[in-house]
Amino acid sequence: MKPIFKKQYMMILCSLFFLWSCEDELQQNKKTDNELLLKNTSSKVSLPCSSPSIYNGMLEFNDEKQFNCYYDYLVDVAATPSEDMSENDFLLEVEQVLGLNSLRADAFTKFEQKNAIGWSSYKEIPEEHWITSNILRSILNVNREVKVGNYVLRYINPEFIVSVKADHPEVLKKVEALGDNPSLEQLLELDLAREIISVSSAKNVQREFGTVDFADAKGIRGTPIPIQIFRLSGTVYENFTCGSPGKVRFEGFTLSRLSVPQQARYRIEFNDGTNAAEEFMLFPNQYILPVIEHVYPATNTTYHPTVKVKSISPYSNASAWNVVQTYNVYVRAMDQSCSMATKGGLQDMIINQSNVLRGKIDYYNWHPFPIGGNRSSLAGWTELHHIDGNGNWNRRKDKSTTLCVKFVEGTLYQGQFNSSFSSSFCLDPIYLPNEYECRSNTNQKRVERHMGMYNTNTYATAALSSFTVQHEVGTSDGVNGSFKQTIYGCP
């Protein structure tokens, strides 16, 4: 190589090194700037932990602890009182700092565009999104995704949350291809060995179909339980309905051997004192046991059903079951009314022919993460629908309107979420003080609270017993109204 070429070559290398160094410095400065900006947004609320980064258009958190810290930060940001900026304004400011196109912003914009036109009836006015939590919407991207640790979480619909290992993007694409209304079987068939995907529910912490990473010594939450050379996956949980208390579901059972799914014969012994049992045979190309339901005769009782499975393969001994697993399930009773008025949900109260007060509260007992424990929360909102000057229904927004969500009564029960409800919850009540949350200059008043860490003696989470919420509206032109809703967790 001639000296001049050597010199040019060295100059190029130095330039590349300088560019790489600058890029690293720029990325570091950007991260530092993000954290400084998050600590100095208009809300005047400081972020007590490191800020999340962006990964493929979604927020990325190192672990669930950082996620929870950021979640609590947004709750505080949204609660910042201001006559000049709404809750959505504060959240938008934070999202723009991070560079996130959030589900919250997308849903809010689409709703406001239609709200400017109006509806012919207040009954036609929809919710902004089926995800009630505005804080969670501010964390998710427009595809309802977020990355926590090595897992990408995708909120598919009100029934399913799917966690996929981030180093398997091809599986995530298959999940996305199923659309917004897949069946449990379709989701589980993407990973029959349960090593890449976890399927869970926002409403029922016990309804989780986890990967191998989730398994612990007791096989909690339906995770695969290694027994000899076979693994059994599946979940047994109470599926309480108002008209049929005592109903229990056996769902998503799969037998696998060395990561290979097996056709199998199942026997479910319900152990309810009647010798009731059912047997099922899975034929070739069938691997997932269909959903089985059983109604137990007594409530407020813990039952111990047994699932026995035998592989239909040369590896199985025809004279013995390959896996025998006993589960604990607590069947509760509900003494209170099961109407929508006393079970949360969406409720309207007609104030007069031109104004309707609408409110909703939801209780989430969610555990979508592959690490950490359950974190339940309560989300609620109140809004006023009225007929505008053009004769159309819309969601009213002006400074003369004050909306309130008041927690007027509530009880929690402390306990640990890695045990059955019957032995850990509903034993040690924690009574919460009344909380009054009112806001003017907004078209919607929200309240969001997490259940947990209310007691000071032990490091314990808490399960909801009941919360009574009062929705109120008052305007300077004399429109006033209120109604109460109560939702129940433990009996």
Tab-separated table of C-alpha atoms in Angstrom:
chain	number	residue	atom	x	y	z
A	1	MET	CA	0.000	0.000	0.000
A	2	LYS	CA	1.405	3.413	-0.989
A	3	PRO	CA	2.030	5.947	1.796
A	4	ILE	CA	-0.664	8.339	0.504
A	5	PHE	CA	-3.243	5.550	0.557
A	6	LYS	CA	-2.131	4.556	4.043
A	7	LYS	CA	-2.610	8.118	5.176
A	8	GLN	CA	-6.085	8.315	3.613
A	9	TYR	CA	-6.971	4.934	5.138
A	10	MET	CA	-5.925	6.111	8.592
A	11	MET	CA	-7.904	9.337	8.132
A	12	ILE	CA	-11.034	7.341	7.239
A	13	LEU	CA	-10.585	5.082	10.275
A	14	CYS	CA	-10.137	8.082	12.535
A	15	SER	CA	-13.208	9.723	11.037
A	16	LEU	CA	-15.284	6.599	11.550
A	17	PHE	CA	-14.052	6.292	15.112
A	18	PHE	CA	-14.922	9.960	15.690
A	19	LEU	CA	-18.411	9.437	14.224
A	20	TRP	CA	-18.991	6.348	16.358
A	21	SER	CA	-17.815	8.229	19.435
A	22	CYS	CA	-20.084	11.148	18.566
A	23	GLU	CA	-23.021	8.802	18.000
A	24	ASP	CA	-22.473	7.198	21.412
A	25	GLU	CA	-22.172	10.614	23.002
A	26	LEU	CA	-25.314	11.835	21.215
A	27	GLN	CA	-27.282	8.801	22.388
A	28	GLN	CA	-26.058	9.302	25.941
A	29	ASN	CA	-26.848	13.021	25.798
A	30	LYS	CA	-30.300	12.250	24.408
A	31	LYS	CA	-30.985	9.840	27.273
A	32	THR	CA	-29.746	12.421	29.792
A	33	ASP	CA	-31.844	15.143	28.148
A	34	ASN	CA	-34.914	12.898	28.280
A	35	GLU	CA	-34.448	12.309	31.977
A	36	LEU	CA	-33.905	16.012	32.642
A	37	LEU	CA	-36.978	16.935	30.621
A	38	LEU	CA	-39.097	14.326	32.378
A	39	LYS	CA	-38.020	15.827	35.674
A	40	ASN	CA	-38.986	19.313	34.499
A	41	THR	CA	-42.271	18.959	32.622
A	42	SER	CA	-45.099	21.393	33.252
A	43	SER	CA	-46.579	18.983	35.777
A	44	LYS	CA	-43.749	19.763	38.236
A	45	VAL	CA	-43.580	16.062	39.102
A	46	SER	CA	-40.123	14.473	39.144
A	47	LEU	CA	-39.390	11.045	37.724
A	48	PRO	CA	-37.678	9.147	40.563
A	49	CYS	CA	-36.116	6.513	38.300
A	50	SER	CA	-34.443	6.338	34.894
A	51	SER	CA	-36.621	7.115	31.905
A	52	PRO	CA	-37.611	4.372	29.436
A	53	SER	CA	-36.080	4.244	25.965
A	54	ILE	CA	-37.614	3.552	22.566
A	55	TYR	CA	-37.474	0.056	21.030
A	56	ASN	CA	-39.059	-0.518	17.597
A	57	GLY	CA	-41.567	2.276	18.203
A	58	MET	CA	-42.506	1.193	21.732
A	59	LEU	CA	-41.321	2.100	25.221
A	60	GLU	CA	-38.644	-0.209	26.607
A	61	PHE	CA	-38.185	-0.838	30.337
A	62	ASN	CA	-35.290	-2.716	31.894
A	63	ASP	CA	-37.598	-4.590	34.245
A	64	GLU	CA	-40.989	-4.482	35.905
A	65	LYS	CA	-39.654	-2.292	38.727
A	66	GLN	CA	-38.800	0.486	36.268
A	67	PHE	CA	-42.184	0.017	34.566
A	68	ASN	CA	-44.032	0.400	37.872
A	69	CYS	CA	-41.962	3.465	38.778
A	70	TYR	CA	-42.812	5.142	35.482
A	71	TYR	CA	-46.466	4.111	35.816
A	72	ASP	CA	-46.687	5.775	39.241
A	73	TYR	CA	-44.940	8.849	37.835
A	74	LEU	CA	-47.606	9.209	35.135
A	75	VAL	CA	-50.365	8.777	37.732
A	76	ASP	CA	-48.873	11.722	39.625
A	77	VAL	CA	-48.438	13.740	36.417
A	78	ALA	CA	-52.087	13.199	35.445
A	79	ALA	CA	-53.234	14.260	38.911
A	80	THR	CA	-51.401	17.604	38.753
A	81	PRO	CA	-54.028	20.350	39.150
A	82	SER	CA	-54.053	23.056	36.485
A	83	GLU	CA	-56.608	25.368	34.927
A	84	ASP	CA	-54.476	25.753	31.808
A	85	MET	CA	-53.501	22.164	31.012
A	86	SER	CA	-55.654	19.045	31.051
A	87	GLU	CA	-54.572	15.539	32.022
A	88	ASN	CA	-54.133	14.694	28.341
A	89	ASP	CA	-51.984	17.815	27.825
A	90	PHE	CA	-49.607	16.753	30.589
A	91	LEU	CA	-49.367	13.179	29.311
A	92	LEU	CA	-48.828	14.354	25.737
A	93	GLU	CA	-45.946	16.521	26.882
A	94	VAL	CA	-44.218	13.530	28.484
A	95	GLU	CA	-44.861	11.306	25.438
A	96	GLN	CA	-43.386	13.904	23.087
A	97	VAL	CA	-40.238	14.132	25.198
A	98	LEU	CA	-39.715	10.389	24.796
A	99	GLY	CA	-40.750	10.337	21.131
A	100	LEU	CA	-43.649	7.897	21.635
A	101	ASN	CA	-46.747	7.744	19.443
A	102	SER	CA	-49.004	6.530	22.221
A	103	LEU	CA	-52.286	4.686	22.181
A	104	ARG	CA	-53.677	7.428	24.434
A	105	ALA	CA	-52.926	10.202	21.938
A	106	ASP	CA	-54.263	8.157	19.025
A	107	ALA	CA	-57.506	7.222	20.798
A	108	PHE	CA	-58.027	10.739	22.150
A	109	THR	CA	-57.490	12.378	18.747
A	110	LYS	CA	-59.872	10.004	16.987
A	111	PHE	CA	-62.527	10.545	19.659
A	112	GLU	CA	-62.196	14.339	19.619
A	113	GLN	CA	-62.531	14.417	15.823
A	114	LYS	CA	-65.840	12.586	16.067
A	115	ASN	CA	-66.868	14.530	19.164
A	116	ALA	CA	-66.551	17.788	17.195
A	117	ILE	CA	-69.200	16.456	14.815
A	118	GLY	CA	-71.382	14.923	17.524
A	119	TRP	CA	-73.775	11.991	17.720
A	120	SER	CA	-77.509	11.718	17.240
A	121	SER	CA	-77.954	10.011	20.637
A	122	TYR	CA	-75.876	9.887	23.812
A	123	LYS	CA	-76.137	6.088	23.659
A	124	GLU	CA	-74.045	6.165	20.495
A	125	ILE	CA	-71.126	7.937	22.195
A	126	PRO	CA	-68.403	5.291	22.644
A	127	GLU	CA	-65.586	5.014	25.125
A	128	GLU	CA	-62.254	6.267	23.862
A	129	HIS	CA	-60.843	2.751	24.094
A	130	TRP	CA	-61.541	-0.576	25.771
A	131	ILE	CA	-58.372	-0.053	27.829
A	132	THR	CA	-59.917	2.125	30.535
A	133	SER	CA	-56.624	3.175	32.109
A	134	ASN	CA	-55.445	6.414	30.526
A	135	ILE	CA	-52.052	5.862	32.173
A	136	LEU	CA	-51.594	2.499	30.509
A	137	ARG	CA	-52.657	4.022	27.192
A	138	SER	CA	-49.924	6.625	27.655
A	139	ILE	CA	-47.348	3.808	28.000
A	140	LEU	CA	-48.514	1.615	25.116
A	141	ASN	CA	-47.830	2.534	21.493
A	142	VAL	CA	-50.564	2.644	18.857
A	143	ASN	CA	-50.221	-1.135	18.412
A	144	ARG	CA	-50.838	-1.623	22.169
A	145	GLU	CA	-47.267	-2.821	22.787
A	146	VAL	CA	-44.535	-2.239	25.365
A	147	LYS	CA	-41.234	-4.001	26.073
A	148	VAL	CA	-40.377	-5.041	29.641
A	149	GLY	CA	-37.118	-6.921	30.168
A	150	ASN	CA	-36.764	-9.494	27.409
A	151	TYR	CA	-40.492	-9.608	26.661
A	152	VAL	CA	-42.738	-7.604	24.368
A	153	LEU	CA	-46.246	-7.292	25.780
A	154	ARG	CA	-49.127	-6.903	23.343
A	155	TYR	CA	-52.622	-6.107	24.613
A	156	ILE	CA	-54.794	-7.960	22.114
A	157	ASN	CA	-58.315	-7.406	23.455
A	158	PRO	CA	-60.075	-7.190	26.840
A	159	GLU	CA	-59.558	-10.933	27.299
A	160	PHE	CA	-55.916	-11.550	26.368
A	161	ILE	CA	-52.489	-10.030	26.965
A	162	VAL	CA	-49.649	-11.821	25.177
A	163	SER	CA	-45.983	-11.675	26.220
A	164	VAL	CA	-43.467	-12.776	23.574
A	165	LYS	CA	-39.716	-13.115	24.019
A	166	ALA	CA	-38.146	-10.136	22.275
A	167	ASP	CA	-35.523	-12.315	20.577
A	168	HIS	CA	-38.322	-14.089	18.670
A	169	PRO	CA	-39.780	-11.268	16.522
A	170	GLU	CA	-41.121	-13.819	14.042
A	171	VAL	CA	-43.477	-15.163	16.738
A	172	LEU	CA	-44.672	-11.646	17.569
A	173	LYS	CA	-45.502	-11.133	13.886
A	174	LYS	CA	-47.580	-14.322	13.969
A	175	VAL	CA	-49.432	-13.002	17.019
A	176	GLU	CA	-50.114	-9.726	15.209
A	177	ALA	CA	-51.336	-11.649	12.149
A	178	LEU	CA	-54.092	-13.261	14.231
A	179	GLY	CA	-55.767	-9.872	14.587
A	180	ASP	CA	-57.729	-8.577	17.562
A	181	ASN	CA	-60.043	-11.527	18.182
A	182	PRO	CA	-58.030	-14.763	18.241
A	183	SER	CA	-59.066	-17.740	20.323
A	184	LEU	CA	-56.889	-19.028	23.140
A	185	GLU	CA	-56.173	-22.148	21.088
A	186	GLN	CA	-54.898	-20.046	18.171
A	187	LEU	CA	-52.521	-18.168	20.455
A	188	LEU	CA	-51.213	-21.253	22.233
A	189	GLU	CA	-50.731	-23.153	18.975
A	190	LEU	CA	-48.021	-20.635	18.059
A	191	ASP	CA	-45.919	-22.035	20.912
A	192	LEU	CA	-47.215	-25.427	22.019
A	193	ALA	CA	-44.223	-26.039	24.261
A	194	ARG	CA	-44.971	-22.748	26.088
A	195	GLU	CA	-41.359	-21.569	25.890
A	196	ILE	CA	-41.733	-18.291	23.978
A	197	ILE	CA	-45.264	-17.019	24.602
A	198	SER	CA	-47.243	-16.289	27.739
A	199	VAL	CA	-50.965	-15.569	27.526
A	200	SER	CA	-52.602	-13.826	30.462
A	201	SER	CA	-55.679	-11.817	31.401
A	202	ALA	CA	-56.015	-8.311	32.817
A	203	LYS	CA	-59.069	-9.332	34.809
A	204	ASN	CA	-57.949	-12.629	36.359
A	205	VAL	CA	-54.436	-13.085	37.711
A	206	GLN	CA	-54.929	-16.853	37.942
A	207	ARG	CA	-55.696	-17.170	34.244
A	208	GLU	CA	-52.153	-17.292	32.910
A	209	PHE	CA	-50.495	-19.662	30.467
A	210	GLY	CA	-46.808	-19.067	31.012
A	211	THR	CA	-43.497	-19.975	29.464
A	212	VAL	CA	-40.807	-22.083	31.097
A	213	ASP	CA	-39.272	-18.892	32.463
A	214	PHE	CA	-42.340	-18.364	34.611
A	215	ALA	CA	-42.238	-21.744	36.343
A	216	ASP	CA	-41.406	-21.946	40.024
A	217	ALA	CA	-41.154	-24.777	42.534
A	218	LYS	CA	-44.922	-24.972	42.979
A	219	GLY	CA	-45.915	-24.557	39.360
A	220	ILE	CA	-47.861	-21.394	40.125
A	221	ARG	CA	-50.163	-19.746	37.555
A	222	GLY	CA	-50.483	-22.741	35.262
A	223	THR	CA	-46.830	-22.745	34.243
A	224	PRO	CA	-45.197	-25.905	32.898
A	225	ILE	CA	-44.301	-28.288	35.725
A	226	PRO	CA	-41.424	-30.658	34.966
A	227	ILE	CA	-42.392	-34.183	36.039
A	228	GLN	CA	-40.027	-36.844	34.753
A	229	ILE	CA	-39.657	-36.219	31.023
A	230	PHE	CA	-43.076	-34.592	30.541
A	231	ARG	CA	-44.400	-31.086	31.154
A	232	LEU	CA	-48.050	-30.257	31.778
A	233	SER	CA	-49.289	-26.734	31.054
A	234	GLY	CA	-52.728	-25.374	31.802
A	235	THR	CA	-54.763	-23.279	34.221
A	236	VAL	CA	-57.603	-24.023	36.623
A	237	TYR	CA	-59.479	-20.970	37.871
A	238	GLU	CA	-62.838	-19.783	39.112
A	239	ASN	CA	-64.965	-18.292	36.343
A	240	PHE	CA	-67.509	-16.495	38.490
A	241	THR	CA	-70.722	-15.360	36.823
A	242	CYS	CA	-73.713	-13.859	38.571
A	243	GLY	CA	-76.115	-16.544	37.356
A	244	SER	CA	-73.772	-19.462	38.031
A	245	PRO	CA	-71.587	-19.158	41.128
A	246	GLY	CA	-69.263	-22.111	41.639
A	247	LYS	CA	-68.204	-22.356	37.997
A	248	VAL	CA	-64.567	-23.407	37.453
A	249	ARG	CA	-62.714	-23.581	34.137
A	250	PHE	CA	-59.964	-26.016	33.107
A	251	GLU	CA	-58.295	-24.230	30.227
A	252	GLY	CA	-55.387	-24.462	27.802
A	253	PHE	CA	-53.960	-27.824	28.906
A	254	THR	CA	-51.067	-29.145	26.834
A	255	LEU	CA	-48.694	-32.059	27.412
A	256	SER	CA	-45.183	-31.839	25.984
A	257	ARG	CA	-42.064	-33.973	26.065
A	258	LEU	CA	-38.690	-32.305	25.494
A	259	SER	CA	-40.371	-29.288	23.867
A	260	VAL	CA	-42.444	-31.531	21.591
A	261	PRO	CA	-46.244	-31.420	22.086
A	262	GLN	CA	-47.947	-34.766	22.601
A	263	GLN	CA	-51.341	-36.123	21.669
A	264	ALA	CA	-52.748	-37.228	24.985
A	265	ARG	CA	-55.564	-38.734	27.023
A	266	TYR	CA	-56.837	-36.528	29.856
A	267	ARG	CA	-58.839	-37.394	32.931
A	268	ILE	CA	-60.175	-34.612	35.146
A	269	GLU	CA	-61.354	-35.648	38.586
A	270	PHE	CA	-63.330	-32.757	40.052
A	271	ASN	CA	-63.131	-34.041	43.645
A	272	ASP	CA	-66.387	-32.416	44.689
A	273	GLY	CA	-67.665	-35.329	46.788
A	274	THR	CA	-69.712	-36.873	43.966
A	275	ASN	CA	-66.972	-38.863	42.136
A	276	ALA	CA	-67.632	-36.677	39.095
A	277	ALA	CA	-64.952	-36.951	36.402
A	278	GLU	CA	-64.496	-36.575	32.657
A	279	GLU	CA	-62.042	-38.102	30.187
A	280	PHE	CA	-60.923	-36.763	26.832
A	281	MET	CA	-58.784	-38.095	24.003
A	282	LEU	CA	-56.798	-35.771	21.757
A	283	PHE	CA	-56.403	-37.149	18.269
A	284	PRO	CA	-53.580	-36.556	15.723
A	285	ASN	CA	-52.916	-32.835	15.125
A	286	GLN	CA	-54.775	-32.020	18.333
A	287	TYR	CA	-52.604	-30.840	21.201
A	288	ILE	CA	-54.659	-28.412	23.311
A	289	LEU	CA	-57.461	-29.713	25.501
A	290	PRO	CA	-60.745	-27.844	24.857
A	291	VAL	CA	-62.063	-25.635	27.647
A	292	ILE	CA	-63.793	-27.705	30.339
A	293	GLU	CA	-66.252	-26.166	32.814
A	294	HIS	CA	-67.559	-27.626	36.045
A	295	VAL	CA	-69.987	-26.111	38.558
A	296	TYR	CA	-69.117	-27.011	42.135
A	297	PRO	CA	-71.981	-27.581	44.589
A	298	ALA	CA	-70.804	-25.313	47.431
A	299	THR	CA	-69.448	-21.770	47.530
A	300	ASN	CA	-66.901	-20.140	49.834
A	301	THR	CA	-65.032	-23.439	49.621
A	302	THR	CA	-61.632	-24.557	48.364
A	303	TYR	CA	-61.670	-27.577	46.046
A	304	HIS	CA	-58.753	-29.742	44.897
A	305	PRO	CA	-59.379	-31.073	41.363
A	306	THR	CA	-56.861	-33.463	39.809
A	307	VAL	CA	-55.745	-33.538	36.186
A	308	LYS	CA	-54.219	-36.799	34.917
A	309	VAL	CA	-52.539	-36.998	31.512
A	310	LYS	CA	-51.102	-39.845	29.464
A	311	SER	CA	-49.147	-39.357	26.272
A	312	ILE	CA	-50.301	-41.297	23.224
A	313	SER	CA	-46.804	-42.186	22.037
A	314	PRO	CA	-44.117	-44.893	22.353
A	315	TYR	CA	-42.677	-42.926	25.283
A	316	SER	CA	-45.754	-43.518	27.410
A	317	ASN	CA	-46.402	-46.469	29.699
A	318	ALA	CA	-49.932	-47.656	28.962
A	319	SER	CA	-50.484	-48.774	32.560
A	320	ALA	CA	-49.685	-45.437	34.235
A	321	TRP	CA	-50.454	-41.757	33.897
A	322	ASN	CA	-47.423	-39.715	32.817
A	323	VAL	CA	-48.477	-36.648	34.818
A	324	VAL	CA	-50.808	-36.317	37.801
A	325	GLN	CA	-51.322	-32.754	39.063
A	326	THR	CA	-53.660	-31.484	41.783
A	327	TYR	CA	-54.831	-27.866	41.786
A	328	ASN	CA	-56.383	-25.624	44.438
A	329	VAL	CA	-59.301	-23.426	43.447
A	330	TYR	CA	-61.400	-21.254	45.736
A	331	VAL	CA	-65.082	-20.952	44.821
A	332	ARG	CA	-66.714	-17.835	46.227
A	333	ALA	CA	-70.248	-16.601	46.728
A	334	MET	CA	-71.570	-13.165	45.879
A	335	ASP	CA	-74.163	-11.818	48.282
A	336	GLN	CA	-74.438	-8.416	46.668
A	337	SER	CA	-76.541	-7.681	43.612
A	338	CYS	CA	-74.925	-8.543	40.291
A	339	SER	CA	-76.478	-5.679	38.338
A	340	MET	CA	-74.221	-3.335	36.380
A	341	ALA	CA	-74.982	-0.614	38.935
A	342	THR	CA	-73.225	-2.609	41.646
A	343	LYS	CA	-70.574	-4.323	39.532
A	344	GLY	CA	-68.900	-1.288	38.005
A	345	GLY	CA	-68.936	-1.092	34.252
A	346	LEU	CA	-70.456	1.685	32.169
A	347	GLN	CA	-73.473	3.479	33.619
A	348	ASP	CA	-75.533	6.461	32.473
A	349	MET	CA	-77.758	8.747	34.538
A	350	ILE	CA	-80.172	11.012	32.668
A	351	ILE	CA	-80.165	14.416	34.379
A	352	ASN	CA	-82.619	15.996	31.932
A	353	GLN	CA	-83.460	15.778	28.249
A	354	SER	CA	-80.242	17.607	27.351
A	355	ASN	CA	-77.664	16.227	29.824
A	356	VAL	CA	-76.476	12.729	30.756
A	357	LEU	CA	-73.906	11.905	33.437
A	358	ARG	CA	-71.798	8.896	32.502
A	359	GLY	CA	-69.300	6.993	34.621
A	360	LYS	CA	-67.293	3.777	34.710
A	361	ILE	CA	-64.980	1.967	37.104
A	362	ASP	CA	-62.883	-1.117	36.426
A	363	TYR	CA	-60.855	-3.390	38.683
A	364	TYR	CA	-57.767	-4.939	37.105
A	365	ASN	CA	-56.102	-7.904	38.773
A	366	TRP	CA	-53.403	-8.105	36.142
A	367	HIS	CA	-50.089	-9.908	35.847
A	368	PRO	CA	-48.870	-9.685	32.259
A	369	PHE	CA	-45.168	-9.640	33.129
A	370	PRO	CA	-42.709	-12.543	33.105
A	371	ILE	CA	-41.087	-11.242	36.278
A	372	GLY	CA	-42.284	-9.910	39.601
A	373	GLY	CA	-45.702	-10.256	41.196
A	374	ASN	CA	-49.227	-9.178	40.576
A	375	ARG	CA	-50.197	-5.518	40.662
A	376	SER	CA	-53.924	-4.841	40.757
A	377	SER	CA	-55.413	-1.426	40.090
A	378	LEU	CA	-58.693	0.447	40.003
A	379	ALA	CA	-59.451	2.904	37.188
A	380	GLY	CA	-62.486	5.145	37.007
A	381	TRP	CA	-63.800	8.154	35.111
A	382	THR	CA	-66.755	10.540	34.932
A	383	GLU	CA	-67.950	12.664	32.017
A	384	LEU	CA	-70.930	14.809	31.036
A	385	HIS	CA	-72.694	14.295	27.710
A	386	HIS	CA	-74.992	17.048	26.506
A	387	ILE	CA	-76.748	18.469	23.456
A	388	ASP	CA	-74.711	21.295	21.979
A	389	GLY	CA	-75.913	24.392	20.137
A	390	ASN	CA	-76.183	22.440	16.891
A	391	GLY	CA	-78.491	19.851	18.395
A	392	ASN	CA	-75.862	17.086	18.527
A	393	TRP	CA	-74.772	15.018	21.527
A	394	ASN	CA	-71.135	15.290	22.532
A	395	ARG	CA	-68.854	15.304	25.548
A	396	ARG	CA	-68.997	18.703	27.193
A	397	LYS	CA	-65.843	20.642	27.984
A	398	ASP	CA	-65.750	24.103	29.541
A	399	LYS	CA	-64.479	25.781	32.677
A	400	SER	CA	-67.975	25.982	34.135
A	401	THR	CA	-68.173	22.169	34.371
A	402	THR	CA	-66.764	20.396	37.418
A	403	LEU	CA	-66.525	16.610	37.295
A	404	CYS	CA	-65.824	14.436	40.324
A	405	VAL	CA	-64.932	10.832	41.010
A	406	LYS	CA	-65.144	10.219	44.748
A	407	PHE	CA	-63.993	7.068	46.527
A	408	VAL	CA	-66.528	7.232	49.329
A	409	GLU	CA	-65.904	3.791	50.832
A	410	GLY	CA	-63.434	0.972	50.376
A	411	THR	CA	-61.851	-2.080	51.954
A	412	LEU	CA	-58.724	-4.005	50.983
A	413	TYR	CA	-57.421	-7.327	52.233
A	414	GLN	CA	-53.688	-7.797	52.474
A	415	GLY	CA	-51.934	-10.932	51.341
A	416	GLN	CA	-49.410	-12.431	48.966
A	417	PHE	CA	-50.341	-13.189	45.374
A	418	ASN	CA	-48.297	-16.395	45.129
A	419	SER	CA	-50.795	-18.404	47.168
A	420	SER	CA	-54.433	-19.329	46.838
A	421	PHE	CA	-56.996	-16.642	47.556
A	422	SER	CA	-58.647	-18.690	50.281
A	423	SER	CA	-55.507	-18.920	52.418
A	424	SER	CA	-53.974	-15.490	51.794
A	425	PHE	CA	-56.718	-12.987	51.119
A	426	CYS	CA	-59.846	-11.745	52.829
A	427	LEU	CA	-58.388	-12.359	56.288
A	428	ASP	CA	-56.880	-9.038	57.347
A	429	PRO	CA	-58.916	-5.999	56.202
A	430	ILE	CA	-57.401	-2.598	55.516
A	431	TYR	CA	-59.885	0.285	55.545
A	432	LEU	CA	-59.091	3.149	53.223
A	433	PRO	CA	-59.971	6.791	53.827
A	434	ASN	CA	-62.361	8.692	51.586
A	435	GLU	CA	-60.747	10.371	48.601
A	436	TYR	CA	-62.260	13.251	46.690
A	437	GLU	CA	-61.105	13.939	43.165
A	438	CYS	CA	-62.731	16.856	41.346
A	439	ARG	CA	-61.551	18.783	38.304
A	440	SER	CA	-62.791	21.722	36.223
A	441	ASN	CA	-61.775	22.665	32.695
A	442	THR	CA	-61.878	19.108	31.410
A	443	ASN	CA	-64.290	16.854	29.556
A	444	GLN	CA	-63.426	13.809	31.640
A	445	LYS	CA	-62.329	13.241	35.233
A	446	ARG	CA	-60.237	10.171	35.893
A	447	VAL	CA	-59.009	8.454	39.010
A	448	GLU	CA	-56.575	5.571	39.079
A	449	ARG	CA	-55.311	3.745	42.149
A	450	HIS	CA	-53.130	0.709	42.727
A	451	MET	CA	-54.061	-1.889	45.315
A	452	GLY	CA	-51.058	-2.625	47.493
A	453	MET	CA	-48.510	-1.461	50.060
A	454	TYR	CA	-51.236	0.157	52.183
A	455	ASN	CA	-50.251	-1.673	55.342
A	456	THR	CA	-47.069	-0.699	57.188
A	457	ASN	CA	-46.229	-3.887	59.071
A	458	THR	CA	-45.374	-6.230	56.207
A	459	TYR	CA	-44.284	-6.001	52.598
A	460	ALA	CA	-47.603	-7.205	51.244
A	461	THR	CA	-49.849	-6.515	48.305
A	462	ALA	CA	-53.583	-6.259	48.732
A	463	ALA	CA	-56.728	-7.618	47.105
A	464	LEU	CA	-59.818	-5.495	46.611
A	465	SER	CA	-62.848	-6.313	48.729
A	466	SER	CA	-65.110	-3.493	47.585
A	467	PHE	CA	-65.029	0.106	46.488
A	468	THR	CA	-67.951	2.504	46.281
A	469	VAL	CA	-67.393	5.337	43.848
A	470	GLN	CA	-69.591	8.402	43.464
A	471	HIS	CA	-69.743	10.206	40.113
A	472	GLU	CA	-70.708	13.879	40.243
A	473	VAL	CA	-71.168	16.813	37.911
A	474	GLY	CA	-71.921	20.454	38.581
A	475	THR	CA	-72.029	23.415	36.200
A	476	SER	CA	-72.488	27.153	36.608
A	477	ASP	CA	-75.666	26.986	34.550
A	478	GLY	CA	-77.343	24.664	37.032
A	479	VAL	CA	-76.732	21.161	35.674
A	480	ASN	CA	-76.118	18.894	38.666
A	481	GLY	CA	-76.268	15.137	39.253
A	482	SER	CA	-74.592	12.175	40.933
A	483	PHE	CA	-74.798	8.388	41.279
A	484	LYS	CA	-72.829	5.630	43.014
A	485	GLN	CA	-71.248	2.387	41.801
A	486	THR	CA	-69.760	-0.450	43.849
A	487	ILE	CA	-67.480	-3.197	42.619
A	488	TYR	CA	-66.402	-6.276	44.529
A	489	GLY	CA	-63.277	-8.406	44.645
A	490	CYS	CA	-63.057	-10.754	47.621
A	491	PRO	CA	-66.403	-12.007	48.995
